C-alpha cells in the first residue's frame, strides 16, 4: 500500500487557522506575503515602522475578510522586538509562523562608507532578524506545537557586488544564521529556512524596471528567466515554507533568484 495520507496531501499547503507575524509589513514583499497568508486562512500581525501604511493595509485586509492587526516597531530595538511577539499572542492567543520580510540597503564603496552606515545596514538586515527570531522562537518553544520561521535573505548573500559590502555581508550572515538556528530549533519542531530573492518590483526598485535602460539590460544578462521579479513570484515559496508541506526541511536557503545563482 502506498504510504501517502489523503488528508495530508489535500491540505499540506493550508494555513487555515494559523497566526503569522509578518515583519516589513509596510513594504512591497511583506505586505504581499501577509495578504497571501491571509487569503489562505491565516490570521495576520503586520509590523513595521511606517504606521500610516500599516493602518491602510490592515484596513484593506479586513475589508476582504482577513483577520489582521498591526503594531509599529523598530526591530533593531530588543524591547520593541519582544513587544511584537507579545502583541501577537495577546491579539490572537498564540503564534505559528514568523515571516521576516524587512531590511534595507545604502549602497556605497567601502572607501566612502562611514562605519555608522555599515552598522545601520548590519542592524537592519541581521541584528533585527536575530532579535525577532529569538523572541518568536522562545514563544514557539513554550507552546510546544512547533512552528515555521521564514527569513528573507537575498541573491546577494552568496555573490558579492560592487558597493554592497555591508548588504552582502549582512545577508550572508542571514543565510548562516538560518542554518545555525535550524540546529537549535529543529528539535522543538520549528523549521527555519530562508527565501533568497533577486531584485523585485517595489517603490524603491521601480526605476530598475525600465526595459530600455542599461541597468535593466545588464541584469537580464545574469537572469536565465528573462525578467526581474514581482512580489507574487515569491508567495509560493513563503507559503510552502509556512505550511506542513515543508515539515522535513530545515536550514535551507531557497533560490528565488530567477536563475542568478546558476549563471
mmCIF file of C-alpha atoms in Angstrom:
data_model
loop_
_atom_site.group_PDB
_atom_site.id
_atom_site.type_symbol
_atom_site.label_atom_id
_atom_site.label_comp_id
_atom_site.label_asym_id
_atom_site.label_seq_id
_atom_site.Cartn_x
_atom_site.Cartn_y
_atom_site.Cartn_z
ATOM 1 C CA UNK A 1 0.000 0.000 0.000
ATOM 2 C CA UNK A 2 1.326 3.459 -0.926
ATOM 3 C CA UNK A 3 2.224 5.352 2.238
ATOM 4 C CA UNK A 4 0.558 8.702 1.491
ATOM 5 C CA UNK A 5 -2.199 10.074 3.664
ATOM 6 C CA UNK A 6 -5.033 11.595 1.634
ATOM 7 C CA UNK A 7 -5.843 14.284 4.205
ATOM 8 C CA UNK A 8 -2.208 15.397 4.340
ATOM 9 C CA UNK A 9 -1.824 15.503 0.564
ATOM 10 C CA UNK A 10 -5.000 17.523 0.157
ATOM 11 C CA UNK A 11 -4.233 20.010 2.938
ATOM 12 C CA UNK A 12 -0.440 20.198 3.196
ATOM 13 C CA UNK A 13 -0.280 23.790 1.958
ATOM 14 C CA UNK A 14 -3.116 25.039 4.142
ATOM 15 C CA UNK A 15 -2.528 27.924 6.574
ATOM 16 C CA UNK A 16 -6.110 27.877 7.851
ATOM 17 C CA UNK A 17 -6.305 28.970 11.471
ATOM 18 C CA UNK A 18 -2.590 29.762 11.791
ATOM 19 C CA UNK A 19 -1.274 33.046 13.189
ATOM 20 C CA UNK A 20 1.547 34.703 11.268
ATOM 21 C CA UNK A 21 3.741 37.634 12.232
ATOM 22 C CA UNK A 22 4.980 39.374 9.094
ATOM 23 C CA UNK A 23 7.745 41.931 9.517
ATOM 24 C CA UNK A 24 8.370 44.591 6.905
ATOM 25 C CA UNK A 25 4.605 44.650 6.636
ATOM 26 C CA UNK A 26 4.547 48.129 5.103
ATOM 27 C CA UNK A 27 6.857 47.089 2.250
ATOM 28 C CA UNK A 28 6.125 45.530 -1.113
ATOM 29 C CA UNK A 29 7.200 41.999 -0.216
ATOM 30 C CA UNK A 30 5.953 41.924 3.375
ATOM 31 C CA UNK A 31 2.510 43.228 2.513
ATOM 32 C CA UNK A 32 2.192 40.752 -0.368
ATOM 33 C CA UNK A 33 3.250 37.788 1.760
ATOM 34 C CA UNK A 34 0.891 38.887 4.537
ATOM 35 C CA UNK A 35 -2.078 39.221 2.200
ATOM 36 C CA UNK A 36 -1.342 35.865 0.591
ATOM 37 C CA UNK A 37 -1.214 34.246 4.022
ATOM 38 C CA UNK A 38 -4.488 35.956 4.866
ATOM 39 C CA UNK A 39 -6.145 34.681 1.692
ATOM 40 C CA UNK A 40 -5.033 31.202 2.761
ATOM 41 C CA UNK A 41 -6.794 31.467 6.100
ATOM 42 C CA UNK A 42 -4.072 32.749 8.411
ATOM 43 C CA UNK A 43 -4.537 35.496 10.992
ATOM 44 C CA UNK A 44 -2.024 38.258 10.387
ATOM 45 C CA UNK A 45 0.073 40.512 12.588
ATOM 46 C CA UNK A 46 1.736 43.201 10.494
ATOM 47 C CA UNK A 47 4.684 45.121 11.871
ATOM 48 C CA UNK A 48 6.974 47.821 10.507
ATOM 49 C CA UNK A 49 7.927 51.416 11.317
ATOM 50 C CA UNK A 50 5.513 53.114 8.900
ATOM 51 C CA UNK A 51 2.210 53.344 10.785
ATOM 52 C CA UNK A 52 0.239 55.011 8.005
ATOM 53 C CA UNK A 53 0.933 52.138 5.607
ATOM 54 C CA UNK A 54 0.341 49.506 8.269
ATOM 55 C CA UNK A 55 -3.014 51.056 9.099
ATOM 56 C CA UNK A 56 -4.004 51.250 5.431
ATOM 57 C CA UNK A 57 -3.022 47.631 4.721
ATOM 58 C CA UNK A 58 -4.807 46.402 7.844
ATOM 59 C CA UNK A 59 -7.989 48.123 6.733
ATOM 60 C CA UNK A 60 -7.588 46.689 3.229
ATOM 61 C CA UNK A 61 -7.095 43.164 4.566
ATOM 62 C CA UNK A 62 -10.034 43.376 6.949
ATOM 63 C CA UNK A 63 -12.266 44.597 4.114
ATOM 64 C CA UNK A 64 -11.520 41.287 2.376
ATOM 65 C CA UNK A 65 -12.321 39.193 5.418
ATOM 66 C CA UNK A 66 -8.755 38.670 6.637
ATOM 67 C CA UNK A 67 -8.235 38.739 10.413
ATOM 68 C CA UNK A 68 -5.460 41.267 10.837
ATOM 69 C CA UNK A 69 -3.876 43.660 13.318
ATOM 70 C CA UNK A 70 -0.752 45.783 13.288
ATOM 71 C CA UNK A 71 1.855 47.080 15.677
ATOM 72 C CA UNK A 72 4.526 49.686 14.975
ATOM 73 C CA UNK A 73 8.043 48.608 15.916
ATOM 74 C CA UNK A 74 11.721 49.180 15.221
ATOM 75 C CA UNK A 75 13.082 45.640 15.317
ATOM 76 C CA UNK A 76 16.643 46.808 15.904
ATOM 77 C CA UNK A 77 15.451 47.550 19.458
ATOM 78 C CA UNK A 78 15.230 44.353 21.529
ATOM 79 C CA UNK A 79 12.426 45.705 23.699
ATOM 80 C CA UNK A 80 10.270 46.556 20.692
ATOM 81 C CA UNK A 81 11.067 43.233 19.012
ATOM 82 C CA UNK A 82 9.801 41.319 22.031
ATOM 83 C CA UNK A 83 6.743 43.549 22.215
ATOM 84 C CA UNK A 84 5.759 42.454 18.693
ATOM 85 C CA UNK A 85 5.614 38.815 19.811
ATOM 86 C CA UNK A 86 3.740 39.768 22.977
ATOM 87 C CA UNK A 87 1.241 41.778 20.929
ATOM 88 C CA UNK A 88 0.626 38.853 18.579
ATOM 89 C CA UNK A 89 -0.031 36.490 21.476
ATOM 90 C CA UNK A 90 -2.285 38.992 23.199
ATOM 91 C CA UNK A 91 -4.238 39.573 19.979
ATOM 92 C CA UNK A 92 -4.655 36.028 18.652
ATOM 93 C CA UNK A 93 -3.626 33.789 21.554
ATOM 94 C CA UNK A 94 -0.517 32.216 20.026
ATOM 95 C CA UNK A 95 1.823 32.329 17.025
ATOM 96 C CA UNK A 96 2.620 29.700 14.416
ATOM 97 C CA UNK A 97 4.587 31.498 11.705
ATOM 98 C CA UNK A 98 7.190 34.244 11.574
ATOM 99 C CA UNK A 99 7.949 35.680 8.141
ATOM 100 C CA UNK A 100 10.790 38.210 8.248
ATOM 101 C CA UNK A 101 10.404 40.462 5.222
ATOM 102 C CA UNK A 102 12.156 43.607 6.426
ATOM 103 C CA UNK A 103 15.529 45.070 5.510
ATOM 104 C CA UNK A 104 17.245 47.992 3.857
ATOM 105 C CA UNK A 105 20.347 48.969 1.925
ATOM 106 C CA UNK A 106 22.528 52.010 1.305
ATOM 107 C CA UNK A 107 24.989 51.025 -1.439
ATOM 108 C CA UNK A 108 28.370 52.686 -1.161
ATOM 109 C CA UNK A 109 32.029 51.905 -1.810
ATOM 110 C CA UNK A 110 33.843 50.764 1.333
ATOM 111 C CA UNK A 111 36.277 53.665 0.881
ATOM 112 C CA UNK A 112 33.387 56.110 1.157
ATOM 113 C CA UNK A 113 31.039 54.371 3.562
ATOM 114 C CA UNK A 114 31.141 55.527 7.167
ATOM 115 C CA UNK A 115 31.301 52.919 9.916
ATOM 116 C CA UNK A 116 27.945 54.130 11.241
ATOM 117 C CA UNK A 117 26.380 53.455 7.828
ATOM 118 C CA UNK A 118 27.817 49.933 7.838
ATOM 119 C CA UNK A 119 26.450 49.348 11.334
ATOM 120 C CA UNK A 120 22.985 50.528 10.297
ATOM 121 C CA UNK A 121 22.935 48.061 7.405
ATOM 122 C CA UNK A 122 24.014 45.242 9.717
ATOM 123 C CA UNK A 123 21.443 46.196 12.354
ATOM 124 C CA UNK A 124 18.520 46.485 9.939
ATOM 125 C CA UNK A 125 19.295 43.322 7.961
ATOM 126 C CA UNK A 126 20.857 40.983 10.508
ATOM 127 C CA UNK A 127 20.647 42.020 14.170
ATOM 128 C CA UNK A 128 16.954 42.870 13.884
ATOM 129 C CA UNK A 129 16.267 39.470 12.305
ATOM 130 C CA UNK A 130 18.095 37.738 15.146
ATOM 131 C CA UNK A 131 16.076 39.639 17.744
ATOM 132 C CA UNK A 132 12.616 38.952 16.358
ATOM 133 C CA UNK A 133 13.552 35.318 15.654
ATOM 134 C CA UNK A 134 14.834 34.874 19.216
ATOM 135 C CA UNK A 135 11.662 36.141 20.866
ATOM 136 C CA UNK A 136 9.372 34.345 18.419
ATOM 137 C CA UNK A 137 11.328 31.118 18.951
ATOM 138 C CA UNK A 138 11.043 31.431 22.726
ATOM 139 C CA UNK A 139 7.286 31.664 22.393
ATOM 140 C CA UNK A 140 7.055 28.818 19.876
ATOM 141 C CA UNK A 141 9.085 26.542 22.139
ATOM 142 C CA UNK A 142 6.877 27.359 25.127
ATOM 143 C CA UNK A 143 3.752 26.496 23.105
ATOM 144 C CA UNK A 144 5.150 23.000 22.360
ATOM 145 C CA UNK A 145 3.455 22.909 18.940
ATOM 146 C CA UNK A 146 6.378 23.614 16.639
ATOM 147 C CA UNK A 147 6.261 26.413 14.091
ATOM 148 C CA UNK A 148 7.737 27.968 10.969
ATOM 149 C CA UNK A 149 10.299 30.747 10.600
ATOM 150 C CA UNK A 150 11.000 32.165 7.138
ATOM 151 C CA UNK A 151 13.700 34.788 6.685
ATOM 152 C CA UNK A 152 14.069 36.985 3.616
ATOM 153 C CA UNK A 153 17.697 36.889 2.591
ATOM 154 C CA UNK A 154 18.944 37.817 -0.881
ATOM 155 C CA UNK A 155 20.565 36.634 -4.080
ATOM 156 C CA UNK A 156 23.463 38.784 -2.863
ATOM 157 C CA UNK A 157 24.056 36.585 0.173
ATOM 158 C CA UNK A 158 26.292 34.282 -1.838
ATOM 159 C CA UNK A 159 27.573 36.534 -4.639
ATOM 160 C CA UNK A 160 29.279 39.846 -3.951
ATOM 161 C CA UNK A 161 28.682 43.097 -5.781
ATOM 162 C CA UNK A 162 30.399 46.448 -6.013
ATOM 163 C CA UNK A 163 29.170 48.901 -3.349
ATOM 164 C CA UNK A 164 27.359 46.107 -1.491
ATOM 165 C CA UNK A 165 29.960 45.220 1.150
ATOM 166 C CA UNK A 166 27.577 45.823 4.033
ATOM 167 C CA UNK A 167 24.468 44.340 2.437
ATOM 168 C CA UNK A 168 26.168 41.197 1.128
ATOM 169 C CA UNK A 169 27.810 40.607 4.488
ATOM 170 C CA UNK A 170 24.509 41.031 6.337
ATOM 171 C CA UNK A 171 22.575 38.723 4.014
ATOM 172 C CA UNK A 172 25.378 36.168 4.038
ATOM 173 C CA UNK A 173 25.066 36.299 7.807
ATOM 174 C CA UNK A 174 21.319 35.672 7.488
ATOM 175 C CA UNK A 175 21.950 32.501 5.488
ATOM 176 C CA UNK A 176 24.376 31.152 8.083
ATOM 177 C CA UNK A 177 22.064 32.200 10.894
ATOM 178 C CA UNK A 178 19.270 30.189 9.254
ATOM 179 C CA UNK A 179 21.498 27.134 9.084
ATOM 180 C CA UNK A 180 22.608 27.522 12.703
ATOM 181 C CA UNK A 181 19.137 28.255 14.079
ATOM 182 C CA UNK A 182 17.941 25.109 12.345
ATOM 183 C CA UNK A 183 20.132 23.082 14.685
ATOM 184 C CA UNK A 184 18.882 24.969 17.729
ATOM 185 C CA UNK A 185 15.190 24.869 16.877
ATOM 186 C CA UNK A 186 14.514 21.752 14.798
ATOM 187 C CA UNK A 187 14.482 19.569 17.942
ATOM 188 C CA UNK A 188 11.499 21.675 19.061
ATOM 189 C CA UNK A 189 9.644 21.109 15.786
ATOM 190 C CA UNK A 190 10.454 24.596 14.487
ATOM 191 C CA UNK A 191 11.533 24.838 10.853
ATOM 192 C CA UNK A 192 13.838 27.730 9.965
ATOM 193 C CA UNK A 193 14.568 28.489 6.298
ATOM 194 C CA UNK A 194 15.195 31.474 4.062
ATOM 195 C CA UNK A 195 13.959 32.788 0.740
ATOM 196 C CA UNK A 196 16.676 34.452 -1.335
ATOM 197 C CA UNK A 197 15.066 36.700 -3.946
ATOM 198 C CA UNK A 198 16.569 38.621 -6.804
ATOM 199 C CA UNK A 199 15.524 42.219 -7.465
ATOM 200 C CA UNK A 200 11.736 42.540 -7.336
ATOM 201 C CA UNK A 201 9.419 45.431 -8.094
ATOM 202 C CA UNK A 202 8.846 47.905 -5.271
ATOM 203 C CA UNK A 203 8.726 51.649 -4.775
ATOM 204 C CA UNK A 204 12.489 51.585 -4.206
ATOM 205 C CA UNK A 205 13.374 49.421 -7.217
ATOM 206 C CA UNK A 206 10.807 50.608 -9.775
ATOM 207 C CA UNK A 207 13.473 52.602 -11.624
ATOM 208 C CA UNK A 208 15.296 49.361 -12.460
ATOM 209 C CA UNK A 209 12.348 48.085 -14.482
ATOM 210 C CA UNK A 210 12.849 50.468 -17.404
ATOM 211 C CA UNK A 211 13.371 47.904 -20.178
ATOM 212 C CA UNK A 212 15.332 50.398 -22.249
ATOM 213 C CA UNK A 213 17.840 51.170 -19.504
ATOM 214 C CA UNK A 214 21.375 49.828 -19.301
ATOM 215 C CA UNK A 215 20.712 48.713 -15.709
ATOM 216 C CA UNK A 216 17.786 46.525 -16.758
ATOM 217 C CA UNK A 217 19.643 45.035 -19.721
ATOM 218 C CA UNK A 218 22.660 44.268 -17.550
ATOM 219 C CA UNK A 219 20.509 42.429 -15.022
ATOM 220 C CA UNK A 220 18.997 40.263 -17.734
ATOM 221 C CA UNK A 221 22.447 39.032 -18.748
ATOM 222 C CA UNK A 222 22.552 37.117 -15.441
ATOM 223 C CA UNK A 223 18.893 36.051 -15.210
ATOM 224 C CA UNK A 224 18.015 32.975 -17.311
ATOM 225 C CA UNK A 225 14.333 33.521 -16.567
ATOM 226 C CA UNK A 226 14.494 36.688 -18.676
ATOM 227 C CA UNK A 227 12.918 39.236 -16.347
ATOM 228 C CA UNK A 228 13.173 40.814 -12.914
ATOM 229 C CA UNK A 229 10.959 39.648 -10.069
ATOM 230 C CA UNK A 230 7.441 40.540 -9.000
ATOM 231 C CA UNK A 231 6.293 40.060 -5.409
ATOM 232 C CA UNK A 232 3.857 37.328 -6.457
ATOM 233 C CA UNK A 233 6.840 35.284 -7.657
ATOM 234 C CA UNK A 234 7.781 34.614 -4.034
ATOM 235 C CA UNK A 235 4.391 33.869 -2.490
ATOM 236 C CA UNK A 236 4.678 30.182 -3.366
ATOM 237 C CA UNK A 237 7.977 29.785 -1.532
ATOM 238 C CA UNK A 238 6.725 31.664 1.514
ATOM 239 C CA UNK A 239 3.564 29.549 1.588
ATOM 240 C CA UNK A 240 5.447 26.284 1.177
ATOM 241 C CA UNK A 241 7.847 27.171 3.982
ATOM 242 C CA UNK A 242 4.995 28.232 6.290
ATOM 243 C CA UNK A 243 2.956 25.091 5.687
ATOM 244 C CA UNK A 244 3.094 21.420 6.636
ATOM 245 C CA UNK A 245 4.462 20.650 3.177
ATOM 246 C CA UNK A 246 7.912 21.773 4.400
ATOM 247 C CA UNK A 247 7.947 19.835 7.680
ATOM 248 C CA UNK A 248 11.132 17.932 6.733
ATOM 249 C CA UNK A 249 13.050 20.990 5.531
ATOM 250 C CA UNK A 250 15.292 22.978 7.861
ATOM 251 C CA UNK A 251 18.289 25.262 7.403
ATOM 252 C CA UNK A 252 17.775 25.759 3.659
ATOM 253 C CA UNK A 253 18.391 28.897 1.591
ATOM 254 C CA UNK A 254 15.802 28.799 -1.190
ATOM 255 C CA UNK A 255 16.833 30.150 -4.576
ATOM 256 C CA UNK A 256 14.389 32.864 -5.631
ATOM 257 C CA UNK A 257 16.931 34.467 -7.930
ATOM 258 C CA UNK A 258 15.407 33.751 -11.324
ATOM 259 C CA UNK A 259 18.477 31.676 -12.118
ATOM 260 C CA UNK A 260 21.076 34.225 -10.982
ATOM 261 C CA UNK A 261 22.873 31.634 -8.841
ATOM 262 C CA UNK A 262 23.023 29.308 -11.832
ATOM 263 C CA UNK A 263 24.728 31.843 -14.088
#
